Amino acid sequence: MRIHQLETPAAIVDLDALDRNLKTMQEMLGPKGPKLRPHYKSFKCTAIAHYLAARGVDRFLTAKLSEAEDLIASGFEDVLIGNQVTDPQKIARLAYLAGCCKLTVCVDDAANIAALEAACALAETTLHCLVEFDIGMDRCGVHTEEEFIALAKQLDAAPHLVFEGIQAYAGNLAHEFDKEKRAAGSFAVEEKVRHLKATAEASGLTVPTVSGVSTGTVAFHTCETVYTEVQAGSFLFGDRSYRDVGTAFRQSLYLLTSVISTRPGTAVFDCGVKSLGMDQRAPYFAEYPDQAVEFSEEHSALYFAHDLCVGDRRRIVPGHCCTTVNLWDKLYLCRGGKVVACVPVTGRGKAQ
């Protein structure tokens, strides 16, 4: 099947662009740099995870426990949940999953650590834990080195938990559009995390893992970095936000849409807000990057002089790839204008 034969709207992935993005990331990190741990929330598809695994990427990050379950059931054996799991029912599931693979979770609270230990003791499993350190997100994580060391030592003393290291994700810098500010912020984070690691080690702790970084900041953490893992996800697909940030990665995810109505100066397409993540920046047409688009629930409209006809196909670049993927049941993987696979978005809606 050729791309132009698909019913629209359809979510399509250009595998040639995706391959270039993966190669670019791997070359940036190099053989001695931090390991790549792609964020599953960006593509939510076990088939793509296996596609990456065949190309040397065998560890993944999720936002939620249900996403981790999706990956583990598909055969992956090194999964990090980059979040806190605190609900008693979820802790029981987490403890069970810890017996299926190397599973890591983030913590920032002593009572939560005690609950994790109790559940893993009951399940007779071992769970790895990163202590989250707030380095500017003002979200989760402890705020002082003293708090960090206290929690790390609590983990060290827990028979069924392993202190794995530091979670230090500066997502607040990922979409800083001023490159100089983004660089300065990234270098400041690097020094703060480096100091934390040194202080923790001086207290007798072993810190094997420092996980964090993003698509927008990876360029500043590739050489002589304290980070051992890069938690980038959007680099695979791209979107309007990261285009405006100015990263080295190309667009690979598009919404294919059809013209359904025209008149002089107006063209209306069959793809709207219900098909596109609109939470960061506005989507745009790849063929008309400078044209503003008016969106409604099921339609996109361009107002400009055109020669478009009903049935013509065009591609929309999402404003945010992660939230766009979560709106679709399937992705069409394409190469050279041809559809080569249709894969389910197995992680769609997994928000628990």
CSV table of C-alpha atoms in Angstrom, one decimal:
chain,number,residue,atom,x,y,z
A,1,MET,CA,0.0,0.0,0.0
A,2,ARG,CA,1.2,3.5,-0.8
A,3,ILE,CA,0.8,6.3,1.7
A,4,HIS,CA,-1.7,8.2,-0.5
A,5,GLN,CA,-4.0,5.1,-0.4
A,6,LEU,CA,-4.5,5.3,3.4
A,7,GLU,CA,-7.8,6.5,4.8
A,8,THR,CA,-7.4,9.8,6.6
A,9,PRO,CA,-6.8,11.1,9.0
A,10,ALA,CA,-4.0,8.7,9.8
A,11,ALA,CA,-0.9,8.8,12.0
A,12,ILE,CA,2.2,8.0,10.0
A,13,VAL,CA,5.8,7.5,10.9
A,14,ASP,CA,8.6,8.1,8.4
A,15,LEU,CA,11.1,5.3,9.3
A,16,ASP,CA,13.9,6.8,7.3
A,17,ALA,CA,13.7,10.0,9.4
A,18,LEU,CA,13.3,7.9,12.6
A,19,ASP,CA,16.4,5.9,11.7
A,20,ARG,CA,18.3,9.1,11.2
A,21,ASN,CA,17.1,10.5,14.5
A,22,LEU,CA,18.3,7.3,16.4
A,23,LYS,CA,21.6,7.4,14.6
A,24,THR,CA,22.1,11.1,15.4
A,25,MET,CA,21.3,10.4,19.1
A,26,GLN,CA,23.7,7.4,19.3
A,27,GLU,CA,26.5,9.4,17.6
A,28,MET,CA,25.9,12.3,20.0
A,29,LEU,CA,26.2,10.0,23.0
A,30,GLY,CA,29.1,7.9,21.6
A,31,PRO,CA,30.4,4.6,22.9
A,32,LYS,CA,31.7,6.2,26.2
A,33,GLY,CA,28.8,8.6,26.8
A,34,PRO,CA,25.6,8.0,28.8
A,35,LYS,CA,23.3,5.2,27.8
A,36,LEU,CA,20.1,6.0,26.0
A,37,ARG,CA,16.9,5.2,27.9
A,38,PRO,CA,14.1,6.3,25.6
A,39,HIS,CA,10.9,7.6,27.2
A,40,TYR,CA,8.0,5.2,26.3
A,41,LYS,CA,5.4,8.0,26.8
A,42,SER,CA,6.5,9.5,23.5
A,43,PHE,CA,5.7,6.5,21.3
A,44,LYS,CA,3.6,4.2,23.5
A,45,CYS,CA,4.1,1.3,21.1
A,46,THR,CA,5.8,-2.0,22.0
A,47,ALA,CA,6.5,-2.7,18.3
A,48,ILE,CA,8.6,0.5,18.1
A,49,ALA,CA,10.3,-0.5,21.3
A,50,HIS,CA,11.3,-3.8,19.7
A,51,TYR,CA,12.4,-1.9,16.6
A,52,LEU,CA,14.7,0.2,18.8
A,53,ALA,CA,15.9,-2.9,20.6
A,54,ALA,CA,17.0,-4.5,17.3
A,55,ARG,CA,19.2,-1.4,16.9
A,56,GLY,CA,20.9,-1.6,20.2
A,57,VAL,CA,18.5,0.1,22.6
A,58,ASP,CA,17.4,-2.3,25.4
A,59,ARG,CA,16.3,-0.1,28.3
A,60,PHE,CA,13.3,2.1,28.6
A,61,LEU,CA,11.6,4.7,30.8
A,62,THR,CA,7.9,5.0,31.5
A,63,ALA,CA,5.8,7.6,33.1
A,64,LYS,CA,3.3,5.2,34.7
A,65,LEU,CA,3.1,1.7,36.1
A,66,SER,CA,0.7,0.6,33.4
A,67,GLU,CA,3.2,1.6,30.7
A,68,ALA,CA,5.8,-0.5,32.5
A,69,GLU,CA,3.5,-3.5,32.5
A,70,ASP,CA,3.0,-3.0,28.8
A,71,LEU,CA,6.7,-3.2,28.1
A,72,ILE,CA,7.5,-6.0,30.5
A,73,ALA,CA,4.7,-8.2,29.1
A,74,SER,CA,6.3,-7.6,25.7
A,75,GLY,CA,9.6,-9.1,27.0
A,76,PHE,CA,11.7,-6.1,28.1
A,77,GLU,CA,13.8,-6.6,31.1
A,78,ASP,CA,15.2,-3.2,32.1
A,79,VAL,CA,12.4,-0.7,32.8
A,80,LEU,CA,12.5,2.5,34.9
A,81,ILE,CA,9.3,4.2,36.0
A,82,GLY,CA,10.3,7.8,36.2
A,83,ASN,CA,7.7,8.6,38.8
A,84,GLN,CA,6.6,7.8,42.3
A,85,VAL,CA,4.2,4.9,42.9
A,86,THR,CA,2.3,5.4,46.1
A,87,ASP,CA,-1.1,3.8,45.8
A,88,PRO,CA,-1.3,0.5,47.8
A,89,GLN,CA,-2.8,-1.5,45.0
A,90,LYS,CA,-0.2,-0.2,42.5
A,91,ILE,CA,2.6,-0.9,45.0
A,92,ALA,CA,1.5,-4.5,45.1
A,93,ARG,CA,1.6,-4.7,41.3
A,94,LEU,CA,5.0,-3.0,41.3
A,95,ALA,CA,6.3,-5.5,43.8
A,96,TYR,CA,5.1,-8.4,41.7
A,97,LEU,CA,6.6,-6.9,38.5
A,98,ALA,CA,10.0,-6.5,40.3
A,99,GLY,CA,10.2,-10.3,40.1
A,100,CYS,CA,9.9,-10.3,36.3
A,101,CYS,CA,12.8,-8.0,35.3
A,102,LYS,CA,15.1,-5.3,36.6
A,103,LEU,CA,12.5,-2.8,37.5
A,104,THR,CA,13.4,0.7,38.9
A,105,VAL,CA,11.1,3.3,40.4
A,106,CYS,CA,11.6,6.8,41.7
A,107,VAL,CA,11.2,7.7,45.4
A,108,ASP,CA,11.2,11.0,47.4
A,109,ASP,CA,9.5,10.0,50.7
A,110,ALA,CA,10.4,7.8,53.6
A,111,ALA,CA,6.9,6.4,54.2
A,112,ASN,CA,6.7,5.4,50.5
A,113,ILE,CA,10.1,3.6,50.8
A,114,ALA,CA,8.8,1.7,53.9
A,115,ALA,CA,5.6,0.6,51.9
A,116,LEU,CA,7.7,-0.5,48.9
A,117,GLU,CA,9.9,-2.6,51.2
A,118,ALA,CA,6.9,-4.2,52.9
A,119,ALA,CA,5.3,-5.1,49.6
A,120,CYS,CA,8.5,-6.5,48.1
A,121,ALA,CA,9.2,-8.6,51.3
A,122,LEU,CA,5.7,-10.1,50.9
A,123,ALA,CA,6.3,-10.8,47.2
A,124,GLU,CA,9.9,-12.0,47.8
A,125,THR,CA,11.2,-9.7,45.1
A,126,THR,CA,13.8,-7.0,44.7
A,127,LEU,CA,13.0,-3.5,43.5
A,128,HIS,CA,15.6,-0.9,42.4
A,129,CYS,CA,15.0,2.7,43.4
A,130,LEU,CA,16.3,6.1,42.3
A,131,VAL,CA,16.0,9.0,44.8
A,132,GLU,CA,14.6,11.9,42.9
A,133,PHE,CA,16.4,15.2,43.4
A,134,ASP,CA,14.5,18.4,42.4
A,135,ILE,CA,16.8,20.4,40.1
A,136,GLY,CA,14.4,23.0,38.9
A,137,MET,CA,11.1,21.3,37.9
A,138,ASP,CA,9.5,22.3,41.2
A,139,ARG,CA,7.5,19.1,41.0
A,140,CYS,CA,8.6,15.8,42.6
A,141,GLY,CA,11.9,15.1,44.4
A,142,VAL,CA,13.8,16.1,47.6
A,143,HIS,CA,15.3,19.6,47.7
A,144,THR,CA,18.5,19.1,49.9
A,145,GLU,CA,21.5,16.8,49.8
A,146,GLU,CA,20.7,15.9,53.4
A,147,GLU,CA,17.2,14.7,52.5
A,148,PHE,CA,18.7,12.8,49.6
A,149,ILE,CA,21.3,11.0,51.6
A,150,ALA,CA,18.8,10.1,54.4
A,151,LEU,CA,16.5,8.4,51.8
A,152,ALA,CA,19.4,6.7,50.0
A,153,LYS,CA,20.6,5.2,53.3
A,154,GLN,CA,17.1,4.0,54.1
A,155,LEU,CA,17.0,2.2,50.8
A,156,ASP,CA,20.5,0.7,51.5
A,157,ALA,CA,19.1,-0.7,54.8
A,158,ALA,CA,16.0,-2.2,53.2
A,159,PRO,CA,16.6,-5.9,52.4
A,160,HIS,CA,14.3,-6.0,49.3
A,161,LEU,CA,15.2,-2.6,47.9
A,162,VAL,CA,18.3,-1.5,46.1
A,163,PHE,CA,19.6,2.1,46.0
A,164,GLU,CA,20.3,2.6,42.4
A,165,GLY,CA,21.2,6.3,42.2
A,166,ILE,CA,19.9,9.7,41.3
A,167,GLN,CA,16.9,10.8,39.3
A,168,ALA,CA,17.6,14.3,38.1
A,169,TYR,CA,15.4,15.3,35.2
A,170,ALA,CA,15.3,19.0,34.3
A,171,GLY,CA,12.3,19.1,32.1
A,172,ASN,CA,11.9,22.8,32.8
A,173,LEU,CA,14.8,23.4,30.4
A,174,ALA,CA,13.7,21.1,27.6
A,175,HIS,CA,11.7,23.7,25.8
A,176,GLU,CA,13.7,26.8,26.7
A,177,PHE,CA,13.8,28.4,23.3
A,178,ASP,CA,16.8,30.6,24.0
A,179,LYS,CA,19.8,28.3,23.4
A,180,GLU,CA,22.2,30.3,25.6
A,181,LYS,CA,19.8,30.1,28.5
A,182,ARG,CA,19.2,26.4,27.9
A,183,ALA,CA,22.9,25.7,27.8
A,184,ALA,CA,23.6,27.8,30.9
A,185,GLY,CA,20.8,26.1,32.8
A,186,SER,CA,22.0,22.6,31.7
A,187,PHE,CA,25.6,23.3,32.8
A,188,ALA,CA,24.3,24.6,36.2
A,189,VAL,CA,22.3,21.4,36.6
A,190,GLU,CA,25.3,19.3,35.7
A,191,GLU,CA,27.3,20.9,38.5
A,192,LYS,CA,24.6,20.6,41.0
A,193,VAL,CA,24.1,16.9,40.3
A,194,ARG,CA,27.9,16.3,40.2
A,195,HIS,CA,28.2,17.9,43.7
A,196,LEU,CA,25.3,15.7,45.0
A,197,LYS,CA,26.9,12.5,43.7
A,198,ALA,CA,30.2,13.4,45.3
A,199,THR,CA,28.6,14.2,48.6
A,200,ALA,CA,26.6,11.0,48.6
A,201,GLU,CA,29.7,9.0,47.8
A,202,ALA,CA,31.6,10.8,50.6
A,203,SER,CA,28.9,9.6,53.0
A,204,GLY,CA,29.6,6.0,52.1
A,205,LEU,CA,27.0,5.5,49.4
A,206,THR,CA,27.6,3.9,46.0
A,207,VAL,CA,25.9,5.8,43.2
A,208,PRO,CA,25.9,3.7,40.0
A,209,THR,CA,23.2,5.6,38.1
A,210,VAL,CA,22.4,9.2,37.4
A,211,SER,CA,19.4,9.4,35.1
A,212,GLY,CA,17.8,12.5,33.5
A,213,VAL,CA,18.4,14.8,30.5
A,214,SER,CA,15.9,15.4,27.7
A,215,THR,CA,15.7,15.8,23.9
A,216,GLY,CA,16.1,19.5,24.3
A,217,THR,CA,19.2,19.3,26.6
A,218,VAL,CA,21.0,16.2,25.5
A,219,ALA,CA,23.5,18.2,23.4
A,220,PHE,CA,24.9,19.7,26.7
A,221,HIS,CA,25.4,16.3,28.5
A,222,THR,CA,27.4,14.1,26.1
A,223,CYS,CA,31.0,14.5,27.1
A,224,GLU,CA,32.5,14.1,30.6
A,225,THR,CA,29.0,14.2,32.0
A,226,VAL,CA,27.9,13.0,35.4
A,227,TYR,CA,24.8,11.5,33.8
A,228,THR,CA,24.9,7.8,33.0
A,229,GLU,CA,21.5,7.7,31.3
A,230,VAL,CA,19.6,10.0,28.9
A,231,GLN,CA,15.8,10.0,29.2
A,232,ALA,CA,14.9,11.5,25.8
A,233,GLY,CA,11.8,10.4,24.0
A,234,SER,CA,10.6,13.1,21.6
A,235,PHE,CA,13.8,12.9,19.5
A,236,LEU,CA,12.4,9.9,17.7
A,237,PHE,CA,9.3,11.6,16.4
A,238,GLY,CA,9.8,15.3,16.6
A,239,ASP,CA,7.1,18.0,16.9
A,240,ARG,CA,6.5,21.8,16.5
A,241,SER,CA,7.9,22.5,20.0
A,242,TYR,CA,11.2,20.8,19.4
A,243,ARG,CA,11.5,22.3,15.9
A,244,ASP,CA,11.2,25.7,17.5
A,245,VAL,CA,13.8,24.7,20.1
A,246,GLY,CA,16.2,23.9,17.3
A,247,THR,CA,17.4,20.4,18.0
A,248,ALA,CA,19.4,18.2,15.6
A,249,PHE,CA,16.5,15.8,15.1
A,250,ARG,CA,14.1,15.5,12.1
A,251,GLN,CA,10.4,15.2,12.0
A,252,SER,CA,9.2,11.6,11.5
A,253,LEU,CA,5.6,11.7,12.9
A,254,TYR,CA,2.9,13.2,10.8
A,255,LEU,CA,-0.9,13.3,10.6
A,256,LEU,CA,-1.9,12.5,7.1
A,257,THR,CA,-5.1,14.5,6.3
A,258,SER,CA,-7.3,15.0,3.2
A,259,VAL,CA,-8.9,18.1,1.7
A,260,ILE,CA,-12.7,17.7,2.1
A,261,SER,CA,-13.8,21.2,1.0
A,262,THR,CA,-12.4,24.1,-1.0
A,263,ARG,CA,-13.3,27.5,-2.2
A,264,PRO,CA,-11.1,30.4,-3.3
A,265,GLY,CA,-8.7,31.3,-0.5
A,266,THR,CA,-9.9,28.4,1.8
A,267,ALA,CA,-9.0,24.7,2.1
A,268,VAL,CA,-10.6,22.5,4.8
A,269,PHE,CA,-9.0,19.2,5.9
A,270,ASP,CA,-10.4,16.2,7.9
A,271,CYS,CA,-8.1,16.4,10.9
A,272,GLY,CA,-8.8,18.6,14.0
A,273,VAL,CA,-8.2,19.0,17.7
A,274,LYS,CA,-9.4,15.5,18.5
A,275,SER,CA,-6.5,14.1,16.5
A,276,LEU,CA,-3.7,16.3,17.6
A,277,GLY,CA,-1.9,17.2,20.8
A,278,MET,CA,-2.4,21.0,21.2
A,279,ASP,CA,-0.9,21.4,24.7
A,280,GLN,CA,2.4,23.0,23.8
A,281,ARG,CA,2.6,24.7,20.4
A,282,ALA,CA,0.2,24.9,17.5
A,283,PRO,CA,0.6,22.2,14.8
A,284,TYR,CA,1.4,23.2,11.2
A,285,PHE,CA,1.3,21.8,7.7
A,286,ALA,CA,4.6,20.4,6.6
A,287,GLU,CA,3.9,21.6,3.1
A,288,TYR,CA,2.9,25.1,4.3
A,289,PRO,CA,5.1,25.8,7.4
A,290,ASP,CA,4.4,29.5,7.4
A,291,GLN,CA,0.6,29.3,7.1
A,292,ALA,CA,-1.4,29.7,10.2
A,293,VAL,CA,-4.0,26.9,10.7
A,294,GLU,CA,-7.4,27.3,12.2
A,295,PHE,CA,-8.4,24.2,14.2
A,296,SER,CA,-11.8,22.9,15.3
A,297,GLU,CA,-12.8,19.5,16.7
A,298,GLU,CA,-12.7,17.6,13.4
A,299,HIS,CA,-11.3,20.1,10.9
A,300,SER,CA,-8.3,22.1,10.0
A,301,ALA,CA,-8.6,25.2,7.7
A,302,LEU,CA,-6.0,27.1,5.7
A,303,TYR,CA,-6.8,30.5,4.4
A,304,PHE,CA,-4.5,31.3,1.5
A,305,ALA,CA,-4.4,31.3,-2.3
A,306,HIS,CA,-4.1,27.7,-3.3
A,307,ASP,CA,-4.7,25.2,-6.1
A,308,LEU,CA,-5.8,22.3,-3.8
A,309,CYS,CA,-8.6,20.0,-4.8
A,310,VAL,CA,-10.9,17.8,-2.8
A,311,GLY,CA,-9.0,14.5,-2.0
A,312,ASP,CA,-5.5,16.0,-2.0
A,313,ARG,CA,-3.4,14.7,0.9
A,314,ARG,CA,-1.1,16.8,3.1
A,315,ARG,CA,0.9,16.2,6.3
A,316,ILE,CA,0.4,18.0,9.7
A,317,VAL,CA,3.3,18.3,12.1
A,318,PRO,CA,1.9,17.8,15.7
A,319,GLY,CA,2.5,20.6,18.2
A,320,HIS,CA,3.4,17.9,20.8
A,321,CYS,CA,4.2,14.3,19.7
A,322,CYS,CA,3.6,12.6,23.0
A,323,THR,CA,0.0,13.7,23.5
A,324,THR,CA,-0.7,13.2,19.8
A,325,VAL,CA,0.3,9.5,19.9
A,326,ASN,CA,-1.9,9.0,22.9
A,327,LEU,CA,-4.9,9.9,20.7
A,328,TRP,CA,-4.4,7.1,18.2
A,329,ASP,CA,-5.0,3.3,18.2
A,330,LYS,CA,-2.4,2.6,15.5
A,331,LEU,CA,0.6,4.0,13.6
A,332,TYR,CA,1.4,3.4,10.0
A,333,LEU,CA,5.2,2.9,9.6
A,334,CYS,CA,6.3,4.1,6.2
A,335,ARG,CA,9.4,4.1,4.1
A,336,GLY,CA,10.0,5.6,0.7
A,337,GLY,CA,6.3,6.5,0.3
A,338,LYS,CA,5.1,2.9,1.1
A,339,VAL,CA,3.4,1.6,4.2
A,340,VAL,CA,5.5,-1.2,5.5
A,341,ALA,CA,3.7,-2.0,8.8
A,342,CYS,CA,0.6,-1.0,10.8
A,343,VAL,CA,1.3,-1.3,14.6
A,344,PRO,CA,-1.0,-0.8,17.6
A,345,VAL,CA,-0.4,1.9,20.1
A,346,THR,CA,-0.4,-0.6,22.9
A,347,GLY,CA,0.3,2.1,25.6
A,348,ARG,CA,-2.6,4.3,24.6
A,349,GLY,CA,-4.6,5.5,27.5
A,350,LYS,CA,-2.3,3.8,30.1
A,351,ALA,CA,-2.4,6.7,32.6
A,352,GLN,CA,-2.5,4.7,35.8
